[in-house]
Short mmCIF file of C-alpha atoms in Angstrom, two decimals:
data_model
loop_
_atom_site.label_atom_id
_atom_site.label_comp_id
_atom_site.label_asym_id
_atom_site.label_seq_id
_atom_site.Cartn_x
_atom_site.Cartn_y
_atom_site.Cartn_z
CA MET A 221 -15.18 -8.61 4.50
CA THR A 222 -14.65 -5.00 3.62
CA ASN A 223 -12.84 -2.72 6.02
CA ARG A 224 -12.42 0.98 5.70
CA ILE A 225 -9.29 2.94 6.44
CA ALA A 226 -9.67 6.62 7.01
CA VAL A 227 -7.05 9.23 7.69
CA PHE A 228 -7.91 11.46 10.61
CA GLY A 229 -6.26 14.67 11.68
CA GLY A 230 -3.94 14.47 14.65
CA THR A 231 -0.32 14.11 15.49
CA ILE A 232 2.18 12.12 13.51
CA VAL A 233 4.10 9.67 15.61
CA LEU A 234 7.62 10.20 14.41
CA THR A 235 9.96 7.28 14.19
CA VAL A 236 13.51 8.46 14.56
CA LEU A 237 16.14 6.94 12.32
CA ALA A 238 18.31 5.91 15.24
CA LEU A 239 21.89 4.94 14.65
CA ALA A 240 22.77 1.61 16.20
CA THR A 241 26.08 1.23 18.00
CA ASP A 242 27.68 -0.31 14.91
CA GLY A 243 26.80 2.81 12.92
CA ARG A 244 24.09 1.11 10.86
CA ALA A 245 20.71 2.84 10.86
CA ASP A 246 17.81 0.67 11.96
CA THR A 247 15.26 0.19 9.24
CA ILE A 248 11.78 1.63 9.61
CA SER A 249 8.58 0.69 7.81
CA TYR A 250 7.68 2.19 4.43
CA ALA A 251 4.68 3.77 6.16
CA ASP A 252 6.86 5.47 8.78
CA ALA A 253 9.40 6.51 6.15
CA VAL A 254 6.86 8.31 3.97
CA SER A 255 5.10 9.73 7.03
CA LEU A 256 8.37 11.46 7.88
CA LEU A 257 8.56 12.68 4.30
CA ALA A 258 4.99 14.01 4.41
CA ASN A 259 5.61 15.70 7.75
CA ASP A 260 8.94 17.36 6.97
CA CYS A 261 8.48 17.96 3.22
CA GLY A 262 4.69 18.21 2.85
CA SER A 263 4.54 21.99 2.62
CA ASP A 264 7.54 22.09 0.23
CA ILE A 265 5.94 19.39 -1.94
CA ARG A 266 2.70 21.39 -2.12
CA LYS A 267 4.66 24.57 -2.92
CA TYR A 268 7.27 23.34 -5.41
CA CYS A 269 6.02 19.98 -6.69
CA LYS A 270 2.36 20.68 -7.38
CA GLY A 271 0.76 18.06 -9.62
CA LEU A 272 3.62 15.59 -9.24
CA ASN A 273 3.01 12.09 -7.96
CA LEU A 274 5.07 10.12 -5.47
CA GLY A 275 5.92 7.41 -8.04
CA GLY A 276 8.72 7.31 -10.57
CA GLY A 277 11.10 9.29 -8.34
CA ARG A 278 9.30 12.51 -9.31
CA ILE A 279 8.93 13.92 -5.79
CA GLN A 280 12.54 13.07 -4.98
CA THR A 281 13.78 14.70 -8.20
CA CYS A 282 11.61 17.76 -7.63
CA LEU A 283 12.79 18.24 -4.03
CA GLU A 284 16.42 17.77 -5.10
CA GLN A 285 16.02 20.28 -7.93
CA ASN A 286 14.63 22.79 -5.45
CA GLU A 287 17.21 22.07 -2.76
CA GLY A 288 18.05 25.75 -2.30
CA LYS A 289 14.40 26.55 -1.56
CA VAL A 290 13.11 23.61 0.47
CA SER A 291 13.57 23.55 4.25
CA PRO A 292 16.84 22.06 5.58
CA ALA A 293 14.78 19.57 7.64
CA CYS A 294 13.15 18.32 4.43
CA THR A 295 16.50 17.84 2.70
CA VAL A 296 17.80 15.77 5.63
CA THR A 297 14.58 13.75 5.89
CA LEU A 298 14.52 13.02 2.15
CA ALA A 299 18.02 11.54 2.31
CA ASN A 300 17.17 9.50 5.43
CA VAL A 301 13.94 8.20 3.92
CA ILE A 302 15.67 7.08 0.73
CA THR A 303 18.36 5.30 2.77
CA SER A 304 15.80 3.64 5.01
CA ILE A 305 13.62 2.39 2.16
CA SER A 306 16.61 0.92 0.38
CA GLN A 307 17.90 -0.74 3.59
CA ARG A 308 14.58 -2.41 4.19
CA GLN A 309 14.38 -3.59 0.58
CA SER A 310 17.86 -5.01 0.85
CA ALA A 311 17.01 -6.80 4.14
CA GLN A 312 13.92 -8.31 2.53
CA SER A 313 15.80 -9.59 -0.50
CA SER A 314 18.66 -11.05 1.55
CA PHE A 315 16.35 -12.81 4.03
CA ALA A 316 16.33 -16.15 2.20
CA THR A 317 20.15 -16.26 1.96
CA ILE A 318 20.88 -15.07 5.51
CA CYS A 319 18.29 -17.42 7.02
CA LYS A 320 19.12 -20.44 4.83
CA HIS A 321 20.99 -22.27 7.61
CA ASP A 322 18.31 -21.57 10.26
CA ILE A 323 15.54 -22.61 7.88
CA ALA A 324 17.32 -25.91 7.20
CA GLN A 325 17.85 -26.46 10.93
CA TYR A 326 14.51 -25.42 12.43
CA CYS A 327 11.91 -25.24 9.66
CA LYS A 328 13.00 -27.86 7.14
CA SER A 329 9.60 -29.42 6.55
CA VAL A 330 7.68 -26.12 6.45
CA LYS A 331 6.26 -25.06 3.09
CA GLY A 332 5.54 -21.51 1.95
CA GLU A 333 7.49 -18.35 2.75
CA GLY A 334 4.86 -17.02 5.18
CA ASN A 335 4.84 -20.30 7.14
CA VAL A 336 8.65 -20.43 7.16
CA LEU A 337 8.71 -16.93 8.64
CA SER A 338 6.21 -17.90 11.39
CA CYS A 339 8.32 -20.97 12.15
CA LEU A 340 11.55 -18.92 12.37
CA ASN A 341 9.88 -16.33 14.58
CA LYS A 342 8.96 -19.11 17.03
CA ALA A 343 12.47 -20.60 17.17
CA THR A 344 14.17 -18.85 20.11
CA ARG A 345 17.71 -19.55 18.90
CA VAL A 346 16.99 -17.74 15.62
CA ASN A 347 16.21 -14.51 17.46
CA GLU A 348 19.76 -14.16 18.67
CA GLY A 349 21.53 -14.61 15.34
CA GLN A 350 21.98 -12.85 12.01
CA CYS A 351 18.76 -14.37 10.70
CA GLY A 352 16.79 -12.83 13.57
CA GLN A 353 18.34 -9.45 12.80
CA ALA A 354 17.50 -9.88 9.09
CA ILE A 355 13.85 -10.57 10.01
CA ILE A 356 13.77 -7.43 12.17
CA ASP A 357 15.44 -5.33 9.43
CA ALA A 358 12.94 -6.67 6.90
CA GLY A 359 10.12 -5.51 9.21
CA TRP A 360 8.69 -9.00 9.60
CA ARG A 361 8.71 -9.36 13.37
CA MET B 140 -2.11 12.17 11.49
CA GLY B 141 -3.21 8.75 12.58
CA LEU B 142 -4.29 5.89 10.42
CA MET B 143 -7.45 4.21 11.53
CA MET B 144 -9.59 1.40 10.30
CA SER B 145 -13.23 1.19 11.14
CA ALA B 146 -14.20 -2.42 10.72
CA SER B 147 -17.54 -3.38 9.24
CA GLU B 148 -18.95 -3.59 12.79
CA GLY B 149 -18.39 0.15 12.98
CA VAL B 150 -15.69 -0.07 15.64
CA ALA B 151 -12.79 2.23 14.87
CA GLN B 152 -9.40 0.75 15.60
CA GLU B 153 -5.76 1.52 14.97
CA ILE B 154 -4.60 -0.34 11.90
CA ASN B 155 -1.11 -1.57 11.18
CA ASP B 156 0.47 -3.59 8.41
CA LYS B 157 -0.09 -6.85 10.33
CA GLN B 158 -3.85 -6.26 10.27
CA LEU B 159 -3.64 -5.38 6.58
CA VAL B 160 -1.74 -8.61 5.92
CA ARG B 161 -4.37 -10.63 7.80
CA THR B 162 -7.33 -8.98 6.09
CA LEU B 163 -5.90 -9.19 2.58
CA GLY B 164 -4.55 -12.70 3.07
CA ARG B 165 -7.91 -14.39 3.65
CA VAL B 166 -8.19 -16.14 0.33
CA GLU B 167 -10.86 -18.69 -0.46
CA SER B 168 -9.78 -21.47 -2.79
CA ALA B 169 -13.12 -21.07 -4.58
CA ALA B 170 -12.55 -17.34 -5.25
CA PRO B 171 -13.61 -16.39 -8.80
CA ALA B 172 -10.97 -15.52 -11.40
CA ILE B 173 -11.10 -11.89 -12.49
CA ASP B 174 -10.44 -10.58 -16.01
CA VAL B 175 -9.33 -6.98 -15.50
CA ALA B 176 -9.59 -6.12 -19.21
CA LEU B 177 -13.21 -7.26 -19.18
CA LEU B 178 -13.93 -5.09 -16.13
CA ALA B 179 -12.45 -2.10 -17.93
CA GLU B 180 -14.57 -2.78 -21.03
CA GLU B 181 -17.74 -3.06 -18.98
CA ALA B 182 -17.00 0.11 -16.97
CA SER B 183 -16.28 2.04 -20.15
CA ALA B 184 -19.53 0.88 -21.77
CA SER B 185 -21.50 1.76 -18.63
CA ALA B 186 -20.40 5.36 -17.95
CA GLY B 187 -23.38 7.04 -16.26
CA LYS B 188 -25.29 3.76 -15.88
CA GLY B 189 -23.56 2.00 -12.98
CA VAL B 190 -21.68 -1.30 -12.74
CA ALA B 191 -22.84 -2.83 -9.44
CA ASN B 192 -25.14 -5.30 -11.17
CA LEU B 193 -22.77 -6.33 -13.95
CA PRO B 194 -21.68 -9.97 -13.51
CA ASN B 195 -17.92 -9.38 -13.65
CA TRP B 196 -18.06 -6.47 -11.20
CA GLN B 197 -20.23 -8.51 -8.83
CA LYS B 198 -17.49 -11.13 -8.68
CA LEU B 199 -15.16 -8.60 -7.01
CA SER B 200 -17.34 -8.54 -3.88
CA LYS B 201 -16.39 -12.16 -3.20
CA LEU B 202 -12.67 -11.39 -2.91
CA SER B 203 -10.54 -10.43 0.08
CA GLN B 204 -10.30 -6.65 0.13
CA LEU B 205 -9.95 -3.33 1.89
CA ILE B 206 -11.28 0.14 1.23
CA VAL B 207 -8.85 2.99 1.77
CA ASP B 208 -9.06 6.77 1.56
CA ILE B 209 -6.27 8.24 -0.53
CA GLU B 210 -6.51 11.98 -1.09
CA PHE B 211 -5.41 13.53 -4.38
CA GLU B 212 -4.81 17.13 -5.41
CA ASN B 213 -7.90 18.56 -7.08
CA GLY B 214 -8.31 17.27 -10.64
CA SER B 215 -4.81 15.76 -10.53
CA VAL B 216 -3.15 12.35 -10.17
CA ALA B 217 -0.84 13.70 -7.45
CA ILE B 218 -1.36 11.88 -4.14
CA GLU B 219 -1.58 14.41 -1.27
CA PRO B 220 1.37 14.11 1.17
CA LYS B 221 -1.09 13.40 4.01
CA SER B 222 -2.01 10.15 2.21
CA TYR B 223 1.58 8.96 1.68
CA ARG B 224 1.34 6.95 4.90
CA THR B 225 -1.64 4.97 3.59
CA VAL B 226 0.28 4.03 0.44
CA GLY B 227 3.32 3.13 2.59
CA LEU B 228 1.18 0.89 4.80
CA ILE B 229 -0.14 -0.93 1.75
CA ALA B 230 3.45 -1.37 0.53
CA ASP B 231 4.52 -2.78 3.92
CA ALA B 232 1.68 -5.29 3.75
CA LEU B 233 2.32 -6.34 0.13
CA HIS B 234 6.00 -6.98 0.95
CA HIS B 235 5.11 -9.37 3.77
CA PRO B 236 5.87 -13.07 3.05
CA ASN B 237 2.20 -13.95 3.66
CA LEU B 238 1.14 -11.73 0.74
CA ARG B 239 4.14 -11.85 -1.57
CA ARG B 240 2.60 -14.63 -3.67
CA TYR B 241 -0.53 -12.64 -4.47
CA LYS B 242 -1.48 -10.08 -7.09
CA PHE B 243 -3.70 -7.11 -6.34
CA LEU B 244 -6.19 -4.87 -8.09
CA VAL B 245 -6.43 -1.18 -7.21
CA VAL B 246 -9.89 0.20 -8.05
CA GLY B 247 -10.39 3.98 -8.11
CA HIS B 248 -13.84 5.41 -7.32
CA THR B 249 -15.23 8.97 -7.43
CA SER B 250 -18.42 10.61 -6.19
CA SER B 251 -20.91 11.71 -8.85
CA THR B 252 -19.79 15.34 -8.81
CA GLY B 253 -18.82 16.30 -12.37
CA ASP B 254 -19.08 14.50 -15.70
CA ALA B 255 -19.37 10.66 -15.59
CA GLN B 256 -16.91 10.07 -18.46
CA HIS B 257 -14.38 12.46 -16.91
CA ASN B 258 -14.79 10.74 -13.52
CA LEU B 259 -14.16 7.37 -15.16
CA GLU B 260 -10.93 8.59 -16.75
CA LEU B 261 -9.67 10.46 -13.67
CA SER B 262 -10.33 7.49 -11.39
CA ALA B 263 -8.41 5.21 -13.77
CA GLN B 264 -5.47 7.64 -13.87
CA ARG B 265 -5.48 7.89 -10.07
CA ALA B 266 -5.62 4.12 -9.58
CA ASN B 267 -2.72 3.89 -12.02
CA ALA B 268 -0.81 6.56 -10.06
CA ILE B 269 -1.16 4.43 -6.92
CA THR B 270 0.11 1.25 -8.59
CA GLU B 271 2.97 3.24 -10.11
CA ALA B 272 3.96 4.62 -6.68
CA LEU B 273 3.76 1.09 -5.23
CA SER B 274 5.90 -0.43 -7.97
CA THR B 275 8.53 2.33 -8.19
CA THR B 276 8.90 4.08 -4.81
CA PHE B 277 8.07 0.92 -2.86
CA ALA B 278 9.48 -1.77 -5.19
CA ILE B 279 6.40 -4.00 -5.45
CA ALA B 280 6.85 -6.18 -8.56
CA PRO B 281 4.75 -4.59 -11.34
CA ASP B 282 3.37 -8.00 -12.38
CA ARG B 283 1.57 -8.15 -9.01
CA LEU B 284 -0.37 -4.93 -9.57
CA TYR B 285 -3.39 -4.10 -11.71
CA SER B 286 -5.36 -0.88 -11.71
CA ILE B 287 -8.75 0.15 -12.95
CA GLY B 288 -11.02 3.17 -12.61
CA VAL B 289 -14.76 2.87 -12.24
CA GLY B 290 -15.55 6.56 -11.74
CA GLU B 291 -18.90 7.20 -10.09
CA GLU B 292 -20.43 3.92 -11.29
CA TRP B 293 -20.26 1.94 -8.03
CA PRO B 294 -21.14 4.24 -5.10
CA LEU B 295 -20.99 2.98 -1.51
CA ASP B 296 -23.74 5.38 -0.55
CA THR B 297 -26.20 4.83 -3.38
CA ALA B 298 -28.75 7.27 -1.89
CA ASN B 299 -26.18 10.08 -1.97
CA PRO B 300 -24.00 9.60 -5.04
CA LYS B 301 -22.27 12.94 -4.41
CA ALA B 302 -21.19 11.93 -0.88
CA ALA B 303 -17.48 12.13 -0.11
CA GLU B 304 -17.69 8.55 1.17
CA ASN B 305 -18.00 7.40 -2.44
CA ARG B 306 -14.52 8.74 -3.24
CA ARG B 307 -12.37 5.79 -2.29
CA VAL B 308 -9.83 3.24 -3.37
CA GLN B 309 -10.43 -0.51 -3.18
CA LEU B 310 -7.51 -2.88 -2.81
CA ILE B 311 -8.48 -6.41 -3.86
CA ASN B 312 -6.54 -9.68 -3.65
CA LEU B 313 -6.78 -11.27 -7.13
CA GLY B 314 -5.17 -14.54 -6.07
CA LEU B 315 -1.82 -16.17 -6.74
CA VAL B 316 0.66 -14.72 -9.21
CA LYS B 317 0.93 -17.35 -11.92
#
């Protein structure tokens, strides 16, 4: 089946990088992170980074090189977005280690990472522990 | 800016990474194997003649896939900031445990405005720019990503090859990473 995604004009729903009580920022999705970047840095990117692609750190480098010219909101957002993306990556790579005990306890016979995740998400006790938090930080709940 | 998906039934709906994961994760065990190098050879030999009827390109229709709109600066490989969200959504989906075992092909398409050979090259560069953004900014393992440009050779709206609808990006599940 082929589906079609189209981008329509409208309002961006901003996800705020809220600080949790322990001082650690909650992670947000990659989509929300780069939406913030597009919203707060879009005009600066079009002005100072024309022709440069998002990949290879080129937009980041360009915005940093033009720090004196880009809007203060963009500078703050860029730093937040970089932090958020790296936090989510780190949560995703530490999932297997953090959840090892819960997997052994609740989902021992389950095969395949996707099935293990579904199993963990159904186990109520997991939700309350570190593994549950890791799943949330990874963006998988 | 909102991100919407209109399903094949024509019903527009809000799309999120969970829907992307579901759509891209429907893999048939009998899905045909795809040789990306062969696709590139065929597309290159067919500039201006179309690829829809070529056997290897026909195989792609049988695979789990999505069509997305990603806007680029005119004549450039630079993804417009308004399309960053679409690339981010794809990244969220490809990082999900249900899809982490699979490799994906990004196919760039253009309308028939301009020279066919130029369109072929630009679409390949743009598809490559998307896979590069996915593998660097969004840390998708590069061995899970393939890109190819097919220019104007496979229009969605065959009656109107210059239609904007024909400018699109296809994201196709190529099966398990070996």
